[in-house]
Amino acid sequence: GLAICSMRREEFDHAKRCLVRALQLEPNDDLACMAMTVVQLQQRDGPGAAETIKRLYGLAPENPIAVQKFADLVFFKGITTNRLRDVSGAIRDLVASAEKLDAGSITKDSRHRNGYAKFQLGRLAHYEGNFTDAVKLYTEAVAVLGTTCKAAWLYLTKAY
C-alpha cells in the first residue's frame, strides 16, 4: 500500500524503506519483490535488482512477470559476461514459458506482456546480428506497447 503510493509519487527512498519492512514481515511476498525490483532499477541498483529478480523467480516461477524479469536478468548477464550465445536458448525458453503462462488470457496486462516478449526476442535477435528479425519483432512490440516501453522504440531505431 504505502510503498506503491510512494512509488507513484516518485518517493523511491520511502518506497524502498516500506518494501524492506514488508519483506521482513513477509519474505515470500512476490508482489513486494516485484515492487522492490522496480524501485531498485529506478535507483540504478543493478546488483540489488538482480538479487531481487532471482528471489522473485524462485518465489513465483509460474508468474509471467517474474519469468520475463528473470529472462531480462539472464540476457544482461549474458551481455556483460560476453556469453550471450551460451544463454540465448535459455532466454528463448524463458520468454516462451512466460507466453505459455499467459496463454488464453486477453487482459490488457497479458497483451502488454506479449508485446514485451516480442521486445525481448527482438533484442536477442538484434544482439545476435539478425537485424531483419529484430526489426520485425521490435515493430510488433511497439505496436502493442505504444510509448510504455521506450526501450523498444530505441532499439527499433538502432536496428535500422
PDB file of C-alpha atoms in Angstrom:
ATOM      1  CA  GLY A   1       0.000   0.000   0.000  1.00  0.00           C
ATOM      2  CA  LEU A   2       2.338   2.719   1.246  1.00  0.00           C
ATOM      3  CA  ALA A   3       5.174   1.576  -0.994  1.00  0.00           C
ATOM      4  CA  ILE A   4       3.029   1.756  -4.130  1.00  0.00           C
ATOM      5  CA  CYS A   5       1.736   5.225  -3.170  1.00  0.00           C
ATOM      6  CA  SER A   6       5.324   6.344  -2.596  1.00  0.00           C
ATOM      7  CA  MET A   7       6.368   4.918  -5.952  1.00  0.00           C
ATOM      8  CA  ARG A   8       3.577   6.804  -7.717  1.00  0.00           C
ATOM      9  CA  ARG A   9       4.773  10.000  -6.037  1.00  0.00           C
ATOM     10  CA  GLU A  10       8.337   9.111  -7.092  1.00  0.00           C
ATOM     11  CA  GLU A  11       9.422   8.933  -3.457  1.00  0.00           C
ATOM     12  CA  PHE A  12      11.615   5.904  -4.075  1.00  0.00           C
ATOM     13  CA  ASP A  13      13.637   6.087  -0.845  1.00  0.00           C
ATOM     14  CA  HIS A  14      10.435   5.927   1.188  1.00  0.00           C
ATOM     15  CA  ALA A  15       9.049   3.172  -1.038  1.00  0.00           C
ATOM     16  CA  LYS A  16      12.221   1.147  -0.524  1.00  0.00           C
ATOM     17  CA  ARG A  17      12.003   1.506   3.269  1.00  0.00           C
ATOM     18  CA  CYS A  18       8.373   0.328   3.158  1.00  0.00           C
ATOM     19  CA  LEU A  19       9.252  -2.629   0.949  1.00  0.00           C
ATOM     20  CA  VAL A  20      12.233  -3.645   3.085  1.00  0.00           C
ATOM     21  CA  ARG A  21       9.910  -3.728   6.093  1.00  0.00           C
ATOM     22  CA  ALA A  22       7.187  -5.579   4.188  1.00  0.00           C
ATOM     23  CA  LEU A  23       9.680  -8.228   3.082  1.00  0.00           C
ATOM     24  CA  GLN A  24      10.974  -8.571   6.642  1.00  0.00           C
ATOM     25  CA  LEU A  25       7.426  -9.299   7.770  1.00  0.00           C
ATOM     26  CA  GLU A  26       6.519 -11.476   4.779  1.00  0.00           C
ATOM     27  CA  PRO A  27       9.661 -12.737   2.990  1.00  0.00           C
ATOM     28  CA  ASN A  28       7.639 -14.709   0.406  1.00  0.00           C
ATOM     29  CA  ASP A  29       5.556 -11.781  -0.854  1.00  0.00           C
ATOM     30  CA  ASP A  30       6.087 -11.887  -4.615  1.00  0.00           C
ATOM     31  CA  LEU A  31       4.253  -8.590  -5.176  1.00  0.00           C
ATOM     32  CA  ALA A  32       6.582  -6.822  -2.742  1.00  0.00           C
ATOM     33  CA  CYS A  33       9.533  -8.386  -4.595  1.00  0.00           C
ATOM     34  CA  MET A  34       8.209  -7.079  -7.925  1.00  0.00           C
ATOM     35  CA  ALA A  35       7.776  -3.609  -6.475  1.00  0.00           C
ATOM     36  CA  MET A  36      11.252  -3.743  -4.906  1.00  0.00           C
ATOM     37  CA  THR A  37      12.720  -4.630  -8.310  1.00  0.00           C
ATOM     38  CA  VAL A  38      11.089  -1.542  -9.832  1.00  0.00           C
ATOM     39  CA  VAL A  39      12.439   0.676  -7.031  1.00  0.00           C
ATOM     40  CA  GLN A  40      15.935  -0.807  -7.281  1.00  0.00           C
ATOM     41  CA  LEU A  41      16.024  -0.326 -11.035  1.00  0.00           C
ATOM     42  CA  GLN A  42      14.741   3.237 -10.644  1.00  0.00           C
ATOM     43  CA  GLN A  43      17.562   3.876  -8.168  1.00  0.00           C
ATOM     44  CA  ARG A  44      20.098   2.269 -10.546  1.00  0.00           C
ATOM     45  CA  ASP A  45      20.822  -0.527  -8.069  1.00  0.00           C
ATOM     46  CA  GLY A  46      21.573  -3.238 -10.635  1.00  0.00           C
ATOM     47  CA  PRO A  47      23.107  -5.784  -8.234  1.00  0.00           C
ATOM     48  CA  GLY A  48      20.226  -5.370  -5.774  1.00  0.00           C
ATOM     49  CA  ALA A  49      17.662  -5.692  -8.555  1.00  0.00           C
ATOM     50  CA  ALA A  50      19.410  -8.820  -9.859  1.00  0.00           C
ATOM     51  CA  GLU A  51      19.191 -10.454  -6.434  1.00  0.00           C
ATOM     52  CA  THR A  52      15.552  -9.456  -6.047  1.00  0.00           C
ATOM     53  CA  ILE A  53      14.689 -10.812  -9.512  1.00  0.00           C
ATOM     54  CA  LYS A  54      16.320 -14.144  -8.637  1.00  0.00           C
ATOM     55  CA  ARG A  55      14.342 -14.192  -5.396  1.00  0.00           C
ATOM     56  CA  LEU A  56      11.123 -13.298  -7.232  1.00  0.00           C
ATOM     57  CA  TYR A  57      11.627 -16.035  -9.811  1.00  0.00           C
ATOM     58  CA  GLY A  58      12.261 -18.533  -7.019  1.00  0.00           C
ATOM     59  CA  LEU A  59       9.072 -17.460  -5.243  1.00  0.00           C
ATOM     60  CA  ALA A  60       6.815 -17.309  -8.293  1.00  0.00           C
ATOM     61  CA  PRO A  61       8.125 -19.313 -11.265  1.00  0.00           C
ATOM     62  CA  GLU A  62       4.525 -19.534 -12.531  1.00  0.00           C
ATOM     63  CA  ASN A  63       4.158 -15.744 -12.636  1.00  0.00           C
ATOM     64  CA  PRO A  64       4.761 -14.498 -16.201  1.00  0.00           C
ATOM     65  CA  ILE A  65       6.155 -11.185 -14.938  1.00  0.00           C
ATOM     66  CA  ALA A  66       8.697 -12.993 -12.770  1.00  0.00           C
ATOM     67  CA  VAL A  67       9.676 -15.186 -15.706  1.00  0.00           C
ATOM     68  CA  GLN A  68      10.093 -12.186 -18.033  1.00  0.00           C
ATOM     69  CA  LYS A  69      12.202 -10.318 -15.480  1.00  0.00           C
ATOM     70  CA  PHE A  70      14.356 -13.404 -14.998  1.00  0.00           C
ATOM     71  CA  ALA A  71      14.786 -13.610 -18.796  1.00  0.00           C
ATOM     72  CA  ASP A  72      15.959  -9.969 -18.723  1.00  0.00           C
ATOM     73  CA  LEU A  73      18.437 -10.820 -15.986  1.00  0.00           C
ATOM     74  CA  VAL A  74      19.826 -13.758 -17.991  1.00  0.00           C
ATOM     75  CA  PHE A  75      20.076 -11.519 -21.083  1.00  0.00           C
ATOM     76  CA  PHE A  76      22.021  -8.785 -19.302  1.00  0.00           C
ATOM     77  CA  LYS A  77      24.278 -11.285 -17.574  1.00  0.00           C
ATOM     78  CA  GLY A  78      24.957 -12.829 -20.977  1.00  0.00           C
ATOM     79  CA  ILE A  79      25.829  -9.411 -22.388  1.00  0.00           C
ATOM     80  CA  THR A  80      28.075  -8.356 -19.506  1.00  0.00           C
ATOM     81  CA  THR A  81      29.949 -11.656 -19.424  1.00  0.00           C
ATOM     82  CA  ASN A  82      30.242 -11.996 -23.225  1.00  0.00           C
ATOM     83  CA  ARG A  83      28.279 -15.268 -23.083  1.00  0.00           C
ATOM     84  CA  LEU A  84      25.055 -14.289 -24.802  1.00  0.00           C
ATOM     85  CA  ARG A  85      25.376 -17.139 -27.311  1.00  0.00           C
ATOM     86  CA  ASP A  86      25.603 -19.592 -24.423  1.00  0.00           C
ATOM     87  CA  VAL A  87      22.396 -18.344 -22.802  1.00  0.00           C
ATOM     88  CA  SER A  88      20.294 -17.405 -25.850  1.00  0.00           C
ATOM     89  CA  GLY A  89      18.434 -20.734 -25.767  1.00  0.00           C
ATOM     90  CA  ALA A  90      17.611 -20.269 -22.096  1.00  0.00           C
ATOM     91  CA  ILE A  91      16.307 -16.766 -22.804  1.00  0.00           C
ATOM     92  CA  ARG A  92      14.074 -18.047 -25.615  1.00  0.00           C
ATOM     93  CA  ASP A  93      12.795 -20.812 -23.340  1.00  0.00           C
ATOM     94  CA  LEU A  94      12.015 -18.340 -20.556  1.00  0.00           C
ATOM     95  CA  VAL A  95      10.174 -15.992 -22.923  1.00  0.00           C
ATOM     96  CA  ALA A  96       8.197 -18.938 -24.338  1.00  0.00           C
ATOM     97  CA  SER A  97       7.405 -20.097 -20.801  1.00  0.00           C
ATOM     98  CA  ALA A  98       6.070 -16.648 -19.873  1.00  0.00           C
ATOM     99  CA  GLU A  99       3.945 -16.585 -23.026  1.00  0.00           C
ATOM    100  CA  LYS A 100       2.614 -20.063 -22.236  1.00  0.00           C
ATOM    101  CA  LEU A 101       1.712 -18.952 -18.712  1.00  0.00           C
ATOM    102  CA  ASP A 102      -0.253 -16.086 -20.269  1.00  0.00           C
ATOM    103  CA  ALA A 103      -1.927 -18.280 -22.918  1.00  0.00           C
ATOM    104  CA  GLY A 104      -5.638 -17.742 -23.174  1.00  0.00           C
ATOM    105  CA  SER A 105      -5.581 -14.513 -21.198  1.00  0.00           C
ATOM    106  CA  ILE A 106      -6.866 -11.448 -23.039  1.00  0.00           C
ATOM    107  CA  THR A 107      -6.353  -8.818 -20.375  1.00  0.00           C
ATOM    108  CA  LYS A 108      -4.571  -5.550 -21.046  1.00  0.00           C
ATOM    109  CA  ASP A 109      -1.697  -6.808 -18.863  1.00  0.00           C
ATOM    110  CA  SER A 110      -1.319 -10.023 -20.872  1.00  0.00           C
ATOM    111  CA  ARG A 111      -1.255  -8.051 -24.135  1.00  0.00           C
ATOM    112  CA  HIS A 112       1.443  -5.824 -22.647  1.00  0.00           C
ATOM    113  CA  ARG A 113       3.471  -8.873 -21.567  1.00  0.00           C
ATOM    114  CA  ASN A 114       3.077 -10.323 -25.071  1.00  0.00           C
ATOM    115  CA  GLY A 115       4.398  -7.071 -26.534  1.00  0.00           C
ATOM    116  CA  TYR A 116       7.258  -7.139 -24.061  1.00  0.00           C
ATOM    117  CA  ALA A 117       8.064 -10.722 -25.086  1.00  0.00           C
ATOM    118  CA  LYS A 118       8.349  -9.511 -28.694  1.00  0.00           C
ATOM    119  CA  PHE A 119      10.732  -6.821 -27.474  1.00  0.00           C
ATOM    120  CA  GLN A 120      12.811  -9.384 -25.563  1.00  0.00           C
ATOM    121  CA  LEU A 121      13.081 -11.645 -28.598  1.00  0.00           C
ATOM    122  CA  GLY A 122      13.828  -8.673 -30.850  1.00  0.00           C
ATOM    123  CA  ARG A 123      16.605  -7.548 -28.536  1.00  0.00           C
ATOM    124  CA  LEU A 124      18.077 -11.046 -28.576  1.00  0.00           C
ATOM    125  CA  ALA A 125      17.928 -11.211 -32.392  1.00  0.00           C
ATOM    126  CA  HIS A 126      19.491  -7.746 -32.539  1.00  0.00           C
ATOM    127  CA  TYR A 127      22.464  -8.752 -30.384  1.00  0.00           C
ATOM    128  CA  GLU A 128      22.849 -11.925 -32.424  1.00  0.00           C
ATOM    129  CA  GLY A 129      23.143  -9.782 -35.565  1.00  0.00           C
ATOM    130  CA  ASN A 130      19.804 -10.820 -37.065  1.00  0.00           C
ATOM    131  CA  PHE A 131      18.547  -7.322 -37.827  1.00  0.00           C
ATOM    132  CA  THR A 132      15.681  -8.391 -40.107  1.00  0.00           C
ATOM    133  CA  ASP A 133      14.057 -10.428 -37.331  1.00  0.00           C
ATOM    134  CA  ALA A 134      14.928  -7.769 -34.765  1.00  0.00           C
ATOM    135  CA  VAL A 135      13.148  -5.027 -36.727  1.00  0.00           C
ATOM    136  CA  LYS A 136      10.096  -7.257 -37.264  1.00  0.00           C
ATOM    137  CA  LEU A 137       9.880  -8.133 -33.556  1.00  0.00           C
ATOM    138  CA  TYR A 138      10.529  -4.570 -32.368  1.00  0.00           C
ATOM    139  CA  THR A 139       7.826  -3.317 -34.741  1.00  0.00           C
ATOM    140  CA  GLU A 140       5.366  -5.852 -33.320  1.00  0.00           C
ATOM    141  CA  ALA A 141       6.384  -4.833 -29.802  1.00  0.00           C
ATOM    142  CA  VAL A 142       5.875  -1.096 -30.309  1.00  0.00           C
ATOM    143  CA  ALA A 143       2.515  -1.741 -31.991  1.00  0.00           C
ATOM    144  CA  VAL A 144       1.341  -3.304 -28.721  1.00  0.00           C
ATOM    145  CA  LEU A 145       3.325  -1.329 -26.167  1.00  0.00           C
ATOM    146  CA  GLY A 146       2.996   2.143 -27.638  1.00  0.00           C
ATOM    147  CA  THR A 147       5.023   4.539 -25.535  1.00  0.00           C
ATOM    148  CA  THR A 148       5.022   2.395 -22.394  1.00  0.00           C
ATOM    149  CA  CYS A 149       8.312   0.743 -23.374  1.00  0.00           C
ATOM    150  CA  LYS A 150      10.649   3.442 -24.631  1.00  0.00           C
ATOM    151  CA  ALA A 151      13.433   0.872 -24.906  1.00  0.00           C
ATOM    152  CA  ALA A 152      11.525  -0.911 -27.690  1.00  0.00           C
ATOM    153  CA  TRP A 153      11.461   2.320 -29.719  1.00  0.00           C
ATOM    154  CA  LEU A 154      15.116   2.996 -29.003  1.00  0.00           C
ATOM    155  CA  TYR A 155      16.215  -0.487 -30.051  1.00  0.00           C
ATOM    156  CA  LEU A 156      13.994  -0.315 -33.144  1.00  0.00           C
ATOM    157  CA  THR A 157      15.801   2.815 -34.320  1.00  0.00           C
ATOM    158  CA  LYS A 158      19.176   1.261 -33.545  1.00  0.00           C
ATOM    159  CA  ALA A 159      18.340  -1.861 -35.582  1.00  0.00           C
ATOM    160  CA  TYR A 160      17.804   0.117 -38.804  1.00  0.00           C
TER     161      TYR A 160
END
